[in-house]
Coordinates of C-alpha atoms and ligand atoms in Angstrom, one line a residue:
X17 CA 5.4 -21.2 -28.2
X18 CA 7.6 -20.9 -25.4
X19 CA 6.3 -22.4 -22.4
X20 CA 6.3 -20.6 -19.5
X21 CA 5.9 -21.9 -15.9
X22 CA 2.3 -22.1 -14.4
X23 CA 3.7 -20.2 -11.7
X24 CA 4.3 -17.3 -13.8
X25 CA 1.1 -18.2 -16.3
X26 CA -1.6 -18.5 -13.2
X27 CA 0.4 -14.9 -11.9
X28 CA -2.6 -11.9 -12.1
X29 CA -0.6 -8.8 -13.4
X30 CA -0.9 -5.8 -11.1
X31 CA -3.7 -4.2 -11.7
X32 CA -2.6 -0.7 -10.2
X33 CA 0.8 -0.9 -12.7
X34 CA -1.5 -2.0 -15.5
X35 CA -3.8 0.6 -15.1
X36 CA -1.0 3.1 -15.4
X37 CA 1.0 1.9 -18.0
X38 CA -2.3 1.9 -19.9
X39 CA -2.4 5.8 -19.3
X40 CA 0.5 6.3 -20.3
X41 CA 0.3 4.3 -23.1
X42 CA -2.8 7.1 -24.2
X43 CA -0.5 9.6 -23.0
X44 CA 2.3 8.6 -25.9
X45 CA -0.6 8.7 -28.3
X46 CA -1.0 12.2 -28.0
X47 CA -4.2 11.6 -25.5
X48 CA -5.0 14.1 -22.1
X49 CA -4.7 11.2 -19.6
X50 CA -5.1 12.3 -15.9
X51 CA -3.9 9.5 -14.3
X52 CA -5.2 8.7 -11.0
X53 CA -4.6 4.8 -10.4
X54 CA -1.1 5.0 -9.4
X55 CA -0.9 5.1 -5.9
X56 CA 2.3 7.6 -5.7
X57 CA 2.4 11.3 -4.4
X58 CA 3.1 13.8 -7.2
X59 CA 6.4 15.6 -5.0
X60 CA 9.6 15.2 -5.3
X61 CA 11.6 13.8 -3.4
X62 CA 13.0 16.7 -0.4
X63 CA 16.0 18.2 -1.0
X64 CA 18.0 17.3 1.8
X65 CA 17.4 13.2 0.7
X66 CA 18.8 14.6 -2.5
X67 CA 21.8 16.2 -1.6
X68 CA 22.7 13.2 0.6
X69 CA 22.2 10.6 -2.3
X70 CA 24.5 13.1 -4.2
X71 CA 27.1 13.1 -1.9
X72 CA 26.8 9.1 -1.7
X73 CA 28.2 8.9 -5.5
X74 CA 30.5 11.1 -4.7
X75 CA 32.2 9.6 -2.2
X76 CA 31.8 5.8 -4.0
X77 CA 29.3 4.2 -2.4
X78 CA 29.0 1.8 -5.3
X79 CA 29.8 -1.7 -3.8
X80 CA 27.7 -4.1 -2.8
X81 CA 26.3 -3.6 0.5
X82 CA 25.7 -6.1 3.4
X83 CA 22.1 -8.1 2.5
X84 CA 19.9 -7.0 4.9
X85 CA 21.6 -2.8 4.1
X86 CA 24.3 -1.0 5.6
X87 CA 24.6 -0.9 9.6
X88 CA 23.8 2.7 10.1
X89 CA 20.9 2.9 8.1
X90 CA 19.5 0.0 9.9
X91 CA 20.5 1.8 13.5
X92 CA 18.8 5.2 11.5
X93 CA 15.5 3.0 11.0
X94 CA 15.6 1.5 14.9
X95 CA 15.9 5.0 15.9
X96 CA 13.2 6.1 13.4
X97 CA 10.8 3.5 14.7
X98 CA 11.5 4.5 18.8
X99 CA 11.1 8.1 18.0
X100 CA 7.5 7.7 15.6
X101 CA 6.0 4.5 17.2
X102 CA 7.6 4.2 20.2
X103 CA 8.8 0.4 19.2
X104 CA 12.5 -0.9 20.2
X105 CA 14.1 -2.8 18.2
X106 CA 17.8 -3.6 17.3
X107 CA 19.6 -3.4 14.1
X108 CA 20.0 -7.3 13.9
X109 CA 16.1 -7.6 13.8
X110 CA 15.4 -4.7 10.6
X111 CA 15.9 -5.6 7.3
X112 CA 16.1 -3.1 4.3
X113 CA 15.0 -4.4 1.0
X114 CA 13.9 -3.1 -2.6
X115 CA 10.4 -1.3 -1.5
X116 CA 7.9 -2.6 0.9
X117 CA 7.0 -4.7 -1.6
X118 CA 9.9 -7.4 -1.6
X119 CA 9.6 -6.5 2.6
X120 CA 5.9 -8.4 2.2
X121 CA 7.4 -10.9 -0.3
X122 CA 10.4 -12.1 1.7
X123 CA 7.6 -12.6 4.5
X124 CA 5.4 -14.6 3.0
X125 CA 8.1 -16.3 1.4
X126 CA 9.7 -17.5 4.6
X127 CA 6.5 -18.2 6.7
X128 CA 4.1 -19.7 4.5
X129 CA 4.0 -23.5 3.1
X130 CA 2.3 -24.6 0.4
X131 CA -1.5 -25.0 1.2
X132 CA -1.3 -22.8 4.2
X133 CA -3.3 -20.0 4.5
X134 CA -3.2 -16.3 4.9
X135 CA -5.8 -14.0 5.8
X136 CA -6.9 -11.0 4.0
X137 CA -9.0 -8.3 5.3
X138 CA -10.2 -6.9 2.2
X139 CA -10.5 -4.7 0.4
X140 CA -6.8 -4.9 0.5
X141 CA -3.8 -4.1 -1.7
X142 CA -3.3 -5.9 -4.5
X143 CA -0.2 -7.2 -4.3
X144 CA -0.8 -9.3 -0.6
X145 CA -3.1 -12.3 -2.8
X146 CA -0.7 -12.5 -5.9
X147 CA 2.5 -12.9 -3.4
X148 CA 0.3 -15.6 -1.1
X149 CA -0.2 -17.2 -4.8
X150 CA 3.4 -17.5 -5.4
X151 CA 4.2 -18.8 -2.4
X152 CA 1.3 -21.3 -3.2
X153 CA -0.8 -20.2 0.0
X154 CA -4.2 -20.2 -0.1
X155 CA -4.8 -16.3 0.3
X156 CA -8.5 -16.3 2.0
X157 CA -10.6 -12.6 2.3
X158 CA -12.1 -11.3 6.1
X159 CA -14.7 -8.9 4.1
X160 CA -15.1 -5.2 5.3
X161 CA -17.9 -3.3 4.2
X162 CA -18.0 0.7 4.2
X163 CA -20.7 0.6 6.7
X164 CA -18.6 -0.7 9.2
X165 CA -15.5 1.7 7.8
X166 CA -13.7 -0.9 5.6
X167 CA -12.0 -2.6 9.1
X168 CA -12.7 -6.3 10.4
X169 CA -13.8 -6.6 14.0
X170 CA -11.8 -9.0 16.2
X171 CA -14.9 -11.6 16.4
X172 CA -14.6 -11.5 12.6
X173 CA -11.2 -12.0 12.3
X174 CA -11.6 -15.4 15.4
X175 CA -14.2 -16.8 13.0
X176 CA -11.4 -16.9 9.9
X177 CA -8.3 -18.3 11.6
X178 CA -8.3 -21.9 10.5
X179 CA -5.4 -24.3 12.4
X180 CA -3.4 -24.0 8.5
X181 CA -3.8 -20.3 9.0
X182 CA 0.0 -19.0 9.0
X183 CA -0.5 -15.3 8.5
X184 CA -2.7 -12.1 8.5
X185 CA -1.8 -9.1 6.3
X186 CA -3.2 -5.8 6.4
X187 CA -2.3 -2.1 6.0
X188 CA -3.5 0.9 8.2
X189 CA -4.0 3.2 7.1
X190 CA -5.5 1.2 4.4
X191 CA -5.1 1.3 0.7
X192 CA -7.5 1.1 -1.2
X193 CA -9.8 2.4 1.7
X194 CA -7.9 4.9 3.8
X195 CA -9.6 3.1 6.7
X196 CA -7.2 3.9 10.0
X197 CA -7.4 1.4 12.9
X198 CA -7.6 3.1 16.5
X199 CA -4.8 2.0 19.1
X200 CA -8.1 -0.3 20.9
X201 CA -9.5 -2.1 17.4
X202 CA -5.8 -2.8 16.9
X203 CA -5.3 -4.2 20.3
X204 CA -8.4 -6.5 20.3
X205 CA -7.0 -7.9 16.6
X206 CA -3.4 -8.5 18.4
X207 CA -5.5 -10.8 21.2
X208 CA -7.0 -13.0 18.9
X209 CA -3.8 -13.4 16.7
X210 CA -1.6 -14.2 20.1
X211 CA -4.6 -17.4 20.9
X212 CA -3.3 -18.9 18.1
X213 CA 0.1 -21.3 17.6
X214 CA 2.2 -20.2 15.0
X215 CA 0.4 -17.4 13.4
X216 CA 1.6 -13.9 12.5
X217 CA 1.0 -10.7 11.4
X218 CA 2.3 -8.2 8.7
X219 CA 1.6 -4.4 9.9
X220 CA 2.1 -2.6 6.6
X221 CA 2.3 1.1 7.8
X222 CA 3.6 2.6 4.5
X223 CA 1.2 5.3 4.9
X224 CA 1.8 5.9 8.8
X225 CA 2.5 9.3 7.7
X226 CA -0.4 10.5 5.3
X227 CA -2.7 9.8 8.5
X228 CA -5.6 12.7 9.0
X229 CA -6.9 11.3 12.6
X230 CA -4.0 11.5 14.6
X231 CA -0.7 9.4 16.0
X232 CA -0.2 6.6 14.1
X233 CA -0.9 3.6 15.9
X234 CA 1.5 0.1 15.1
X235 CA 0.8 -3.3 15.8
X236 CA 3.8 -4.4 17.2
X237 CA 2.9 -1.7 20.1
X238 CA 1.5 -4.0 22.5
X239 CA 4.1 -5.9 24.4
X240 CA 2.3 -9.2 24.9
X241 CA 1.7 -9.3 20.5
X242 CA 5.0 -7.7 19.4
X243 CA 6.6 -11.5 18.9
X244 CA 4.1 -12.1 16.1
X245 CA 3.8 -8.9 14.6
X246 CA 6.2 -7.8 11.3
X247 CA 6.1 -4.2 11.4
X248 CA 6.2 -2.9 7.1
X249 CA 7.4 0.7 6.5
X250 CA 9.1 2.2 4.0
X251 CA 10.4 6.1 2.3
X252 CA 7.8 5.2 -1.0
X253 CA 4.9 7.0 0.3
X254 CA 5.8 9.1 3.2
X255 CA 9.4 10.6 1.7
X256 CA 8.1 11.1 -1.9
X257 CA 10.5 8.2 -3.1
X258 CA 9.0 5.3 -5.6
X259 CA 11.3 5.3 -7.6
X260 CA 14.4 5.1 -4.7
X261 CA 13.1 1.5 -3.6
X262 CA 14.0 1.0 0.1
X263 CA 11.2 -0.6 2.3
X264 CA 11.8 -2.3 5.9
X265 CA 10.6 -4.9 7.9
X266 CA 11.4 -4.8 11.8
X267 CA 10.2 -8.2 13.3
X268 CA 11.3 -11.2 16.0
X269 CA 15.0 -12.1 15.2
X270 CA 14.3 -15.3 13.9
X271 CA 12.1 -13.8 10.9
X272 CA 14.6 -11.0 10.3
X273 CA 17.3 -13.6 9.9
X274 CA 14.8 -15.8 7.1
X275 CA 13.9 -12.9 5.2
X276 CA 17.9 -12.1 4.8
X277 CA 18.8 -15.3 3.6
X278 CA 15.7 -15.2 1.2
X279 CA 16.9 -11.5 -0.3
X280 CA 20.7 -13.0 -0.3
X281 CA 19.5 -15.3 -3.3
X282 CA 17.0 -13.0 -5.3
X283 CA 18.6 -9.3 -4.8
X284 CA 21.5 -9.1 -2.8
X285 CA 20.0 -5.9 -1.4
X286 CA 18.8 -2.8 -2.5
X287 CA 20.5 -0.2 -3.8
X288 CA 23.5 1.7 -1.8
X289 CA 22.6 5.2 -2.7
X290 CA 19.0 4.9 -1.6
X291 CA 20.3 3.6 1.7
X292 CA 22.9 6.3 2.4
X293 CA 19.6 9.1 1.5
X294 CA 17.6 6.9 3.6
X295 CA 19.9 8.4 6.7
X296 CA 18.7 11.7 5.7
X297 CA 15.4 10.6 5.3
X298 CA 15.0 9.0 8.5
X299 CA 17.0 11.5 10.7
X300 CA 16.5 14.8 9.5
X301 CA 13.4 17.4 9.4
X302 CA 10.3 16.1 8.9
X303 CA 8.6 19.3 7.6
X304 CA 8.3 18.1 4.4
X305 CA 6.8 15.0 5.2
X306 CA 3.9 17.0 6.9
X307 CA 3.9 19.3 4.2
X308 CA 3.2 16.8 1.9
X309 CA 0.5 15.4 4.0
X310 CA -1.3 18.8 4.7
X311 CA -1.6 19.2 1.1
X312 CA -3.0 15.3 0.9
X313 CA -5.5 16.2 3.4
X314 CA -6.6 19.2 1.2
X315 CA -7.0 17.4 -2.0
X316 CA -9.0 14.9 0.3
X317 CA -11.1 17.1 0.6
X318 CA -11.9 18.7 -2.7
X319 CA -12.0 15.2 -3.8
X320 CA -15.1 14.1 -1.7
X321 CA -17.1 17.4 -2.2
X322 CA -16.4 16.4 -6.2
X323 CA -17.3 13.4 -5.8
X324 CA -20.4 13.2 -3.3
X325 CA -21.6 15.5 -6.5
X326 CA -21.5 12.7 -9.0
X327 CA -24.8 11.2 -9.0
X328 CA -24.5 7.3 -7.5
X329 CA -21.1 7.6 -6.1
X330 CA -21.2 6.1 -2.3
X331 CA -18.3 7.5 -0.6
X332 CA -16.9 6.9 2.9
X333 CA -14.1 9.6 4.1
X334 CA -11.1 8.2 4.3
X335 CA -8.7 9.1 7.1
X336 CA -5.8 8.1 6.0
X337 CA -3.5 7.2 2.9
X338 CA -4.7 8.7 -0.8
X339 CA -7.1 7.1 -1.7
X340 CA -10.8 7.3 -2.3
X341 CA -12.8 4.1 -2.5
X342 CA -16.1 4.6 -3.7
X343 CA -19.3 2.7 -4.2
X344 CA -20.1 2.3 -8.0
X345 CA -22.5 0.2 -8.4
X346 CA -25.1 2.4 -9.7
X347 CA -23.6 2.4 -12.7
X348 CA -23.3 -1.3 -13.4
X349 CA -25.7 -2.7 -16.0
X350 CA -25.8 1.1 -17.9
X351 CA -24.5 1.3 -21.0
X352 CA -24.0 4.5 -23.2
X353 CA -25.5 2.9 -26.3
X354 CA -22.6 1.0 -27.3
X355 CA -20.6 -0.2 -24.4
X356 CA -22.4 -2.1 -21.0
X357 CA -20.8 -1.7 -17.7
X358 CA -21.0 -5.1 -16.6
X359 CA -18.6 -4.8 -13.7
X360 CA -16.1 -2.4 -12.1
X361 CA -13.1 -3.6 -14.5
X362 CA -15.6 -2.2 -17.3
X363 CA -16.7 1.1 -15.3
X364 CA -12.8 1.7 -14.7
X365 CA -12.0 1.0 -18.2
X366 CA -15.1 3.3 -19.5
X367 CA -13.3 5.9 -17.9
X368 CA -10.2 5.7 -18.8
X369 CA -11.4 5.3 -23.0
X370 CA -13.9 8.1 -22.1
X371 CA -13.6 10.6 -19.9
X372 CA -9.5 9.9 -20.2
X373 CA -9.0 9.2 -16.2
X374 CA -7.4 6.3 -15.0
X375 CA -8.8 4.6 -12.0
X376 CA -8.5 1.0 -10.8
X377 CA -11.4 -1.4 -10.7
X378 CA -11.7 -2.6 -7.2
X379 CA -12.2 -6.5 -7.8
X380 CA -8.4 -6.2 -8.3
X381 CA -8.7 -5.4 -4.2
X382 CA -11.3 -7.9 -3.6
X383 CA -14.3 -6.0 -4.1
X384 CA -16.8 -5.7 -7.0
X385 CA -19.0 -2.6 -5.7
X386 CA -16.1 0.1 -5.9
X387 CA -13.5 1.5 -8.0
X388 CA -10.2 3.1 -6.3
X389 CA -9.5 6.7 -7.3
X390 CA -6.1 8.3 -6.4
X391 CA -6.0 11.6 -4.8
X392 CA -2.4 12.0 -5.3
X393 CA -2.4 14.6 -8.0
X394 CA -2.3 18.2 -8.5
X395 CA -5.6 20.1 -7.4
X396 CA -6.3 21.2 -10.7
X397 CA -6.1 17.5 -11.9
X398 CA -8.4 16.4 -9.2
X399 CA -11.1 19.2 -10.5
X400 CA -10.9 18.3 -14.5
X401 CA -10.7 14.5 -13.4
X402 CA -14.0 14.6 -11.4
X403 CA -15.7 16.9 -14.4
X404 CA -14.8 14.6 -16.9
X405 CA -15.6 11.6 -14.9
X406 CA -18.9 13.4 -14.1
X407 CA -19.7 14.1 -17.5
X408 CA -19.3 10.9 -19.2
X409 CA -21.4 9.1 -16.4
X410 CA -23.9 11.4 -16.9
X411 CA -24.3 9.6 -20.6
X412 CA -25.1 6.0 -18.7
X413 CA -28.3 5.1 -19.1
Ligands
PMP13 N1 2.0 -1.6 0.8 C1 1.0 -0.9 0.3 C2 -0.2 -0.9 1.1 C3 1.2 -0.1 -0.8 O1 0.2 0.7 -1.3 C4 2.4 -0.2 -1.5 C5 2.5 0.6 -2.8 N2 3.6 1.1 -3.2 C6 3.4 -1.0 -1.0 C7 3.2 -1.7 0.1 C8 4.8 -1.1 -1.7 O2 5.5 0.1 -1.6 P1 7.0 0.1 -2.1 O3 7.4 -1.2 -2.7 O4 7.0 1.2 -3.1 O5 7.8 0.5 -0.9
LIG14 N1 1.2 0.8 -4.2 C1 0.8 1.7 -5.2 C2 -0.6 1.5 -5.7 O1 -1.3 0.7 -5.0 C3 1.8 1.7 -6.4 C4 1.7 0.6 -7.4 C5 2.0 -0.8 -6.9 O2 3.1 -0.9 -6.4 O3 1.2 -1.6 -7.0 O4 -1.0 2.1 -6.6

């Protein structure tokens, strides 16, 4: 038996990539999966991104590229950030990595010690606690219920921060939840971070553009925070463009310059055709971008009248992201004569062996009443998901 390190042993597995590679794994068997647990959009990626990744190989962008990416893109992302949020910031302080993912994990990384914590509002994504585990944090949850729309109030979050507290991380809008922060819930968070020595936040926005309520609102807005906030963002969501893998942080110079070192001795940098079609992304039309979230807006909607006609399904509406988060826990304790829903891992898992839609449980989010449901499929996915999903709960008993 090889042995492996406890790092790696104690490591949860992604429960949103397990989820999916399970569906597909049904898929190769021949098996209908709809697969709505992987939190991508169905598009492709817009044409003019395309053509300028195209033009990229052409003209031999193959070399290595500085660590923290290629001058211009960084300017293109500063501009980006002025132009959507309003936020200055130079080149020096942005650094482009492989997804917002490593963005979050270079963070942590270089802020928190072993034994310090980070906060959680949860439900929250999946990945924030297993990266605080690496870094051997202690990763604590601020609980958010869907009465008071999945978001911690500031008296909450004063009640949490402990004097080992290094970090907060959050996402609005909010996967799994949707939930959007308003410019004045944000603000009272950012006081009660800036009390507090030495503690930080990471702003995930990835889904600033699939937002049904309005502007986006960013942390780092407010002048007297912005020297403790780390602004996330990224093409993933927005662009259409998982699989491309370029995701940004923008934060106080002396971060920026940690998080570069850090990526200098794990990945060098991310990839140089991505970051030449991230100039396009970033600088050129946005139509499809809005596009892309009309029609998100539209399958949020068919989604909830589906799904407030499932019998036990609790359902807040979610204003931003793709996601649907409802409250399960009707069903556990049922069984169908042969299997008994015990918890949300086994509700998810009934309906992916069942009904043949994947979902993922939402303990992997830090909450035990819901599962997360993906709206980021066709419309005619979203209608023979929720029938299916509907008829095979129907045999709980
Ligand atoms: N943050 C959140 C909240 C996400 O849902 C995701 C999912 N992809 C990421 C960060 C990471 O995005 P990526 O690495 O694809 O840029
Ligand atoms: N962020 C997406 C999700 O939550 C993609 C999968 C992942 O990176 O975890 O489903």
């Amino acid at each position: 038996m090889i042995k492996l390190s406890n790092r790696i042993v104690n490591l949860n597995e992604s429960d949103t990539l397990k989820m999916a590679a399970l569906a597909r794994q049904l898929q190769s068997q021949g098996v209908k999966v709809i697969n709505l647990s992987l939190g991508e959009p169905d598009f492709d990626t817009p044409d003019h991104i395309k053509e300028a990744a195209k033009q990229a190989i052409d003209q031999n962008y193959s070399h290595y590229t500085p660590v923290s990416g290629y001058l211009d893109v960084r300017q293109a992302v500063a501009h980006k950030l002025k132009r959507d949020n309003g936020l200055d910031y130079t080149p020096e302080q942005i650094i482009l990595s492989t997804g917002a993912k490593q963005s979050i994990a270079n963070v942590v990384l270089c802020l928190v010690n072993p034994g310090e914590e980070v906060l959680l509002p949860s439900p929250y994504w999946v990945s924030y606690a297993a990266q605080v585990e690496l870094a051997e944090g202690i990763a604590t949850e601020v609980p958010a219920s869907m009465e008071n729309g999945f978001k911690i109030t500031a008296q909450q979050l004063e009640a949490a921060i402990k004097p080992n507290t290094r970090l907060i991380i959050f996402s609005s809008p909010c996967n799994p939840t949707g939930a959007v922060y308003n410019k004045e819930e944000l603000r009272q968070l950012a006081e009660v971070i800036v009390e507090h020595k030495d503690l930080y936040v990471v702003s995930d926005e990835i889904y600033e553009y699939i937002n049904y309520v309005g502007k986006h609102e960013s942390m780092a807005q407010f002048e007297f925070a912005k020297h403790r906030v780390i602004t996330v963002n990224g093409l993933s969501k927005g662009f259409a463009m998982t699989g491309w893998r370029l995701g940004y942080i923008a934060a106080p110079l002396a971060i920026a310059k940690a998080c570069d070192k850090m990526q200098g001795q794990f990945t060098s940098a991310t990839c140089s055709i991505t970051q030449r079609a991230a100039i396009a992304a970033l600088t050129g039309t946005m139509e499809p971008v809005y596009a892309m979230q009309q029609a998100f807006r539209h399958r949020r909607d068919v989604m909830l009248d589906l799904l407030n006609d499932i019998p036990g399904f609790i359902t807040n509406i979610p204003d931003g992201a793709f996601y649907v988060f409802p409250d399960v826990s009707y069903y556990l304790g049922k069984t169908d004569g042969d299997t008994i829903i015990n918890n949300v891992d086994d509700l998810s898992m009934y309906l992916l062996n069942h009904a043949h839609v994947s979902t993922v449980n939402g303990q992997a989010f830090g909450n035990n009443k819901c599962i997360r449901i993906s709206y980021a499929a066709s419309e005619d996915n979203i209608r023979e998901a929720c029938a299916r999903m509907k008829k095979y709960l129907a045999l709980l008993y």
